[in-house]
Short mmCIF file of C-alpha atoms and ligand atoms in Angstrom, two decimals:
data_model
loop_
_atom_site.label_atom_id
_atom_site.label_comp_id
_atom_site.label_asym_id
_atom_site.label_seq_id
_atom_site.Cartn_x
_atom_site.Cartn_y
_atom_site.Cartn_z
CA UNK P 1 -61.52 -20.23 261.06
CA UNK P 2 -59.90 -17.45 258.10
CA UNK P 3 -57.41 -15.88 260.50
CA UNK P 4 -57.21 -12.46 259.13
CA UNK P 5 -53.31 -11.37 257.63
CA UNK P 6 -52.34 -7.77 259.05
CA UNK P 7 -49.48 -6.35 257.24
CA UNK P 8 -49.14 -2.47 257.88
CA UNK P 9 -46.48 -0.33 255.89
CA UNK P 10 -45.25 2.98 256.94
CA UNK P 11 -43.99 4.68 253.49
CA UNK P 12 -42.87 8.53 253.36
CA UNK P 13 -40.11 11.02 252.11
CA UNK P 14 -36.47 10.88 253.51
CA UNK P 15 -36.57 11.89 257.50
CA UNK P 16 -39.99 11.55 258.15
CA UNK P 17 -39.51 9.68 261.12
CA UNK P 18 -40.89 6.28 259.52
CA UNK P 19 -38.28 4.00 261.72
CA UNK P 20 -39.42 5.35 264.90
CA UNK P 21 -42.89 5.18 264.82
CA UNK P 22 -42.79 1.75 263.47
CA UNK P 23 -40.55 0.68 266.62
CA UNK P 24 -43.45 2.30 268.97
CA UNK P 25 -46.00 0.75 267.15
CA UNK P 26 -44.42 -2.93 267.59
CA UNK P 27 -43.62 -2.26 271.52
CA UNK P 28 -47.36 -1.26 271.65
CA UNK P 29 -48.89 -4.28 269.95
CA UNK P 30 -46.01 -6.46 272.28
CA UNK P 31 -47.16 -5.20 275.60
CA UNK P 32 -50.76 -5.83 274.36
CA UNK P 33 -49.90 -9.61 274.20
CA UNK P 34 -50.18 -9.52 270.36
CA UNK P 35 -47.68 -11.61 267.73
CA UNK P 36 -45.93 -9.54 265.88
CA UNK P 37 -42.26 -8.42 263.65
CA UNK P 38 -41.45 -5.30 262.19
CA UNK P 39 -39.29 -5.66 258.95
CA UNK P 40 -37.70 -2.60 256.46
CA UNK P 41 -37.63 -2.85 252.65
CA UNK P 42 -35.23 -3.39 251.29
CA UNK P 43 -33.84 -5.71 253.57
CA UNK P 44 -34.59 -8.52 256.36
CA UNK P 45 -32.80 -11.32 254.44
CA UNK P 46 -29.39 -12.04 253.56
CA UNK P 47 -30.02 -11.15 250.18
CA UNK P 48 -32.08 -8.21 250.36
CA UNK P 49 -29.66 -6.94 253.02
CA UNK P 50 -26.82 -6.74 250.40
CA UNK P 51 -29.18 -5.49 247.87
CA UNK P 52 -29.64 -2.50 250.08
CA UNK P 53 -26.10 -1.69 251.03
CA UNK P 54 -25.78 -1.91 246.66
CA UNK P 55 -28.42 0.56 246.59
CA UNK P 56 -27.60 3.29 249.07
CA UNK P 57 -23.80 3.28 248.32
CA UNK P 58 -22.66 6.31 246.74
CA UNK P 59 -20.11 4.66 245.15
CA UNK P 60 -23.24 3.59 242.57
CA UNK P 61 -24.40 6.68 242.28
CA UNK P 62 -24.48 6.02 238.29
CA UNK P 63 -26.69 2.98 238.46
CA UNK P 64 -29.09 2.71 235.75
CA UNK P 65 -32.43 3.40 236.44
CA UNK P 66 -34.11 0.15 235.29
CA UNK P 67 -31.35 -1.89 236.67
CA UNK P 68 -32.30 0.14 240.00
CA UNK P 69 -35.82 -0.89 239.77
CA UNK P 70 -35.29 -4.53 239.32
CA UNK P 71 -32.96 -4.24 242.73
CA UNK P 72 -35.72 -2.84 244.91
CA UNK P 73 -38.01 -5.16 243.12
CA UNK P 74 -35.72 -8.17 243.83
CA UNK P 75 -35.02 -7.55 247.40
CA UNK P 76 -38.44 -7.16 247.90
CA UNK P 77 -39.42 -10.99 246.16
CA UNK P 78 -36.85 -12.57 248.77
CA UNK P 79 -38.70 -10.26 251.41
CA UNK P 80 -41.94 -11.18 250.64
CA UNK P 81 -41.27 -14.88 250.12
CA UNK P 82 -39.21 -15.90 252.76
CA UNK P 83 -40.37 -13.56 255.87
CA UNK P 84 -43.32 -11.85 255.24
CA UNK P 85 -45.57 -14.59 253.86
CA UNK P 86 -44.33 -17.41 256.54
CA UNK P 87 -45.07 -14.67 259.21
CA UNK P 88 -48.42 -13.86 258.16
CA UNK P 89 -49.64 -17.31 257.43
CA UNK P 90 -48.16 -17.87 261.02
CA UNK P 91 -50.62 -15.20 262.45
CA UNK P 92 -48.36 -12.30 263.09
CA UNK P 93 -48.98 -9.35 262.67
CA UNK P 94 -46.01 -7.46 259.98
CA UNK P 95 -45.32 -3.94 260.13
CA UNK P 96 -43.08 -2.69 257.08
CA UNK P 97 -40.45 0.30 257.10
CA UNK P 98 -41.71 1.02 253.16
CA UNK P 99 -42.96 -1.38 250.17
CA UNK P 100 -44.28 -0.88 246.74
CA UNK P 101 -45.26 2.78 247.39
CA UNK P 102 -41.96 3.89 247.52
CA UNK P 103 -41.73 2.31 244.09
CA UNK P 104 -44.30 4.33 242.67
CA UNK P 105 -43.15 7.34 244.31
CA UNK P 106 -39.29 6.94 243.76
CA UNK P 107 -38.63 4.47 240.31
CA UNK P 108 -42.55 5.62 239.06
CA UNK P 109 -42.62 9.64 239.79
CA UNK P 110 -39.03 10.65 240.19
CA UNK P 111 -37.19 8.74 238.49
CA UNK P 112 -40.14 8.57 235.72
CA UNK P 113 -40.33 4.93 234.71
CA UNK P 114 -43.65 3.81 233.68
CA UNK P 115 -45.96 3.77 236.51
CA UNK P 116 -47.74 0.31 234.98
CA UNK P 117 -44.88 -1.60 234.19
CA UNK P 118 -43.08 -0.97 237.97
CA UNK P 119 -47.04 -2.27 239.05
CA UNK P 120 -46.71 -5.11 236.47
CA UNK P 121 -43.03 -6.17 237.61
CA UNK P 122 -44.07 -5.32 241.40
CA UNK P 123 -46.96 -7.41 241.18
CA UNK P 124 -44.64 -10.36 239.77
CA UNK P 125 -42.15 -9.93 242.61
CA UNK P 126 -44.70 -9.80 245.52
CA UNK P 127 -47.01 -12.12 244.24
CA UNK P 128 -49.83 -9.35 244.38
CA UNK P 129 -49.39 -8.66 248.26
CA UNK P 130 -50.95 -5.63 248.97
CA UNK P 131 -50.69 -4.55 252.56
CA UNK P 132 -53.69 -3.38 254.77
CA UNK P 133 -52.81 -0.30 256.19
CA UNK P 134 -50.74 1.76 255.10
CA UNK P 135 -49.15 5.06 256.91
CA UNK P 136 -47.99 8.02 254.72
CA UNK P 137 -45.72 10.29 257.09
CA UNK P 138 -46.13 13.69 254.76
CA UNK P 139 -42.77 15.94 255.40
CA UNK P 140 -41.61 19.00 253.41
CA UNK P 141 -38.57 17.38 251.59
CA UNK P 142 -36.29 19.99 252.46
CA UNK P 143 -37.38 19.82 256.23
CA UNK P 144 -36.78 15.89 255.72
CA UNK P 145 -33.35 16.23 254.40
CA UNK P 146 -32.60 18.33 256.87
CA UNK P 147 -33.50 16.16 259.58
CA UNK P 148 -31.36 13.81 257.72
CA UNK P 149 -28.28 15.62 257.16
CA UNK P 150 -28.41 16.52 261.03
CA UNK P 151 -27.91 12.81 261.76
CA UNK P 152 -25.44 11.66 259.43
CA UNK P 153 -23.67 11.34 256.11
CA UNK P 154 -26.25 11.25 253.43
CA UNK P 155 -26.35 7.79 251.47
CA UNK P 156 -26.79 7.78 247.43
CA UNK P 157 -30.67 8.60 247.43
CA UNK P 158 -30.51 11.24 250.05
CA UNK P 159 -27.91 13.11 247.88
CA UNK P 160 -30.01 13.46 244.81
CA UNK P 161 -31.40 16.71 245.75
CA UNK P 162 -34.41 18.96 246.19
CA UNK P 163 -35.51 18.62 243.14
CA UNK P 164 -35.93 14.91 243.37
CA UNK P 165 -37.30 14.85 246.23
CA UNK P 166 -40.15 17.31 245.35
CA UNK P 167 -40.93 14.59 242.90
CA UNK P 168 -41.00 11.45 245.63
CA UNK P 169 -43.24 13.57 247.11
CA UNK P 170 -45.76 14.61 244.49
CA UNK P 171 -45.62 10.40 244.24
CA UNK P 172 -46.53 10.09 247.84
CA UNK P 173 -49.56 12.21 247.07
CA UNK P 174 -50.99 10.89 244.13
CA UNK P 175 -50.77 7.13 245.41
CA UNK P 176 -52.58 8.60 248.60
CA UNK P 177 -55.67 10.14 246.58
CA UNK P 178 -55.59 7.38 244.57
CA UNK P 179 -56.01 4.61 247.53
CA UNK P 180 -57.85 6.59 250.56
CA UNK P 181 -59.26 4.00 252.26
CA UNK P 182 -55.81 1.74 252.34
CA UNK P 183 -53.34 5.13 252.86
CA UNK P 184 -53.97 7.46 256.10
CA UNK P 185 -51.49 10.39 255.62
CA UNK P 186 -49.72 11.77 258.47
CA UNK P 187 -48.16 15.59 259.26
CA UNK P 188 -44.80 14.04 260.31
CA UNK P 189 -44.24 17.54 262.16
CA UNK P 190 -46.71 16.62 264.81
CA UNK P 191 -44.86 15.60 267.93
CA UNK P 192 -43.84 11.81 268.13
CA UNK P 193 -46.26 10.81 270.69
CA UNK P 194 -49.39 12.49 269.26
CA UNK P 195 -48.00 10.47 265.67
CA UNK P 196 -47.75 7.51 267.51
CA UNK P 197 -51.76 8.05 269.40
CA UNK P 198 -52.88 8.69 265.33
CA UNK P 199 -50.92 5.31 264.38
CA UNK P 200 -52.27 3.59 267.20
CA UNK P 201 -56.13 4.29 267.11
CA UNK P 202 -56.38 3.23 262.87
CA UNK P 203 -54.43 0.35 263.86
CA UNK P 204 -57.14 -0.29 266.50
CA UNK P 205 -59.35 0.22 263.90
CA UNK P 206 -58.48 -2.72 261.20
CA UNK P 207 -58.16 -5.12 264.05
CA UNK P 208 -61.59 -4.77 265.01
CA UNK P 209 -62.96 -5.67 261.25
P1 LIG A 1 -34.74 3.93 254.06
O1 LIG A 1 -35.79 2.87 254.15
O2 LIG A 1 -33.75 3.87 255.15
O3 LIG A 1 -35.33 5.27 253.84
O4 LIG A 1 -33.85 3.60 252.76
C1 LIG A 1 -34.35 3.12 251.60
C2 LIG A 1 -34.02 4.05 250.45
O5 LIG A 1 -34.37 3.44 249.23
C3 LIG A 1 -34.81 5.35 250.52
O6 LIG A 1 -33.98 6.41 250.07
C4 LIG A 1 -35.93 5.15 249.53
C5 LIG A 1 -35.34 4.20 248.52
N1 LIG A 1 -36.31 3.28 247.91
C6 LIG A 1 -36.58 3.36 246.57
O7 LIG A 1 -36.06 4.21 245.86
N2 LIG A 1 -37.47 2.47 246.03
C7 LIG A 1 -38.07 1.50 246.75
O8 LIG A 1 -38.86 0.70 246.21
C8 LIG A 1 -37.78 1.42 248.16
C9 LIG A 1 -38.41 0.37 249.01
C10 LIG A 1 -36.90 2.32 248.70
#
């Protein structure tokens, strides 16, 4: 029997309330008996761990762009490899706190490296792992950022501003009219239960297939 891999990423702009409805969605799928983890990118292994506290330091604020890219991209390879693979193979079920989207939308559109070769280098690092749902939690960005600076100091991608931002975005967008049947978008101002309901009846959805 092909068991079939379920790996479900929840991508959007800064404070769009990603972290939480990826927490709900796990405690739902646990009390329904099912297997499953709930990882955030970067991060989950040693390494990508300390690539992430490299990349949201403000002290780096001056990192190069490509040398950025290759970061995310490298967290990401020890991600892939060494959790999310083992876990699907294993039958779990993986929910991600973002993934390659968020390279599109943040190295691709705002900070305007080519959108084939992050796919190219992307592709190399995960090995061509697409996931199979994917959750784009559309927010304003200057609603987001608020949200953000409400809750605490803002890290070195936070602080970049509006402007920036407005790009992510416009990234967010084109990758979800580009992929409609992998990407369900979101309005991340709906309350956090009636999110979570949305969230819960696609995922419903896939595991029926
Ligand atoms: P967050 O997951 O807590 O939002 O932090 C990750 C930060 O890194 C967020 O500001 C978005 C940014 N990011 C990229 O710029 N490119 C990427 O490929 C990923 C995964 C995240």
């Amino acid at each position: 029997m092909v068991m079939q891999e379920i790996f479900i990423t929840f991508e959007g702009g800064e404070g769009a309330g990603k972290t939480t409805q990826i927490q709900l969605l796990r405690d739902h799928l646990l009390d329904c008996g099912l297997n499953v983890i709930a990882v955030r990118d970067p991060g989950g292994t040693a390494v990508a761990e300390q690539i992430r506290q490299m990349v949201k330091s403000n002290a780096n604020a001056d990192i190069y762009v490509r040398t950025e890219a290759l970061l995310y991209l490298a967290a990401r390879c020890e991600m892939v490899n060494k959790l999310i693979r083992p876990h699907l193979s294993a039958g779990r079920i993986v929910l991600c706190d973002r993934f390659a989207d968020s390279t599109i939308a943040y190295q691709g559109f705002a900070n305007e490296l080519d959108l084939e070769d992050l796919e190219q280098i992307g592709n190399f690092a995960t090995g061509n792992l697409t996931p199979t749902l994917t959750f784009y939690l559309k927010i304003d960005p200057k609603e987001g950022l608020g949200r953000k600076t409400a809750q605490q100091d803002l890290d070195r991608v936070e602080n970049k501003g509006l402007g920036y931002h407005k790009k992510v975005q416009a990234g967010f967008e084109y990758l979800a009219a580009k992929n409609p049947r992998r990407i369900v978008t979101i309005d991340a101002t709906l309350g956090v239960d009636e999110i979570h309901q949305i969230i819960i009846r696609h995922t419903n959805k896939i595991m029926e297939v």
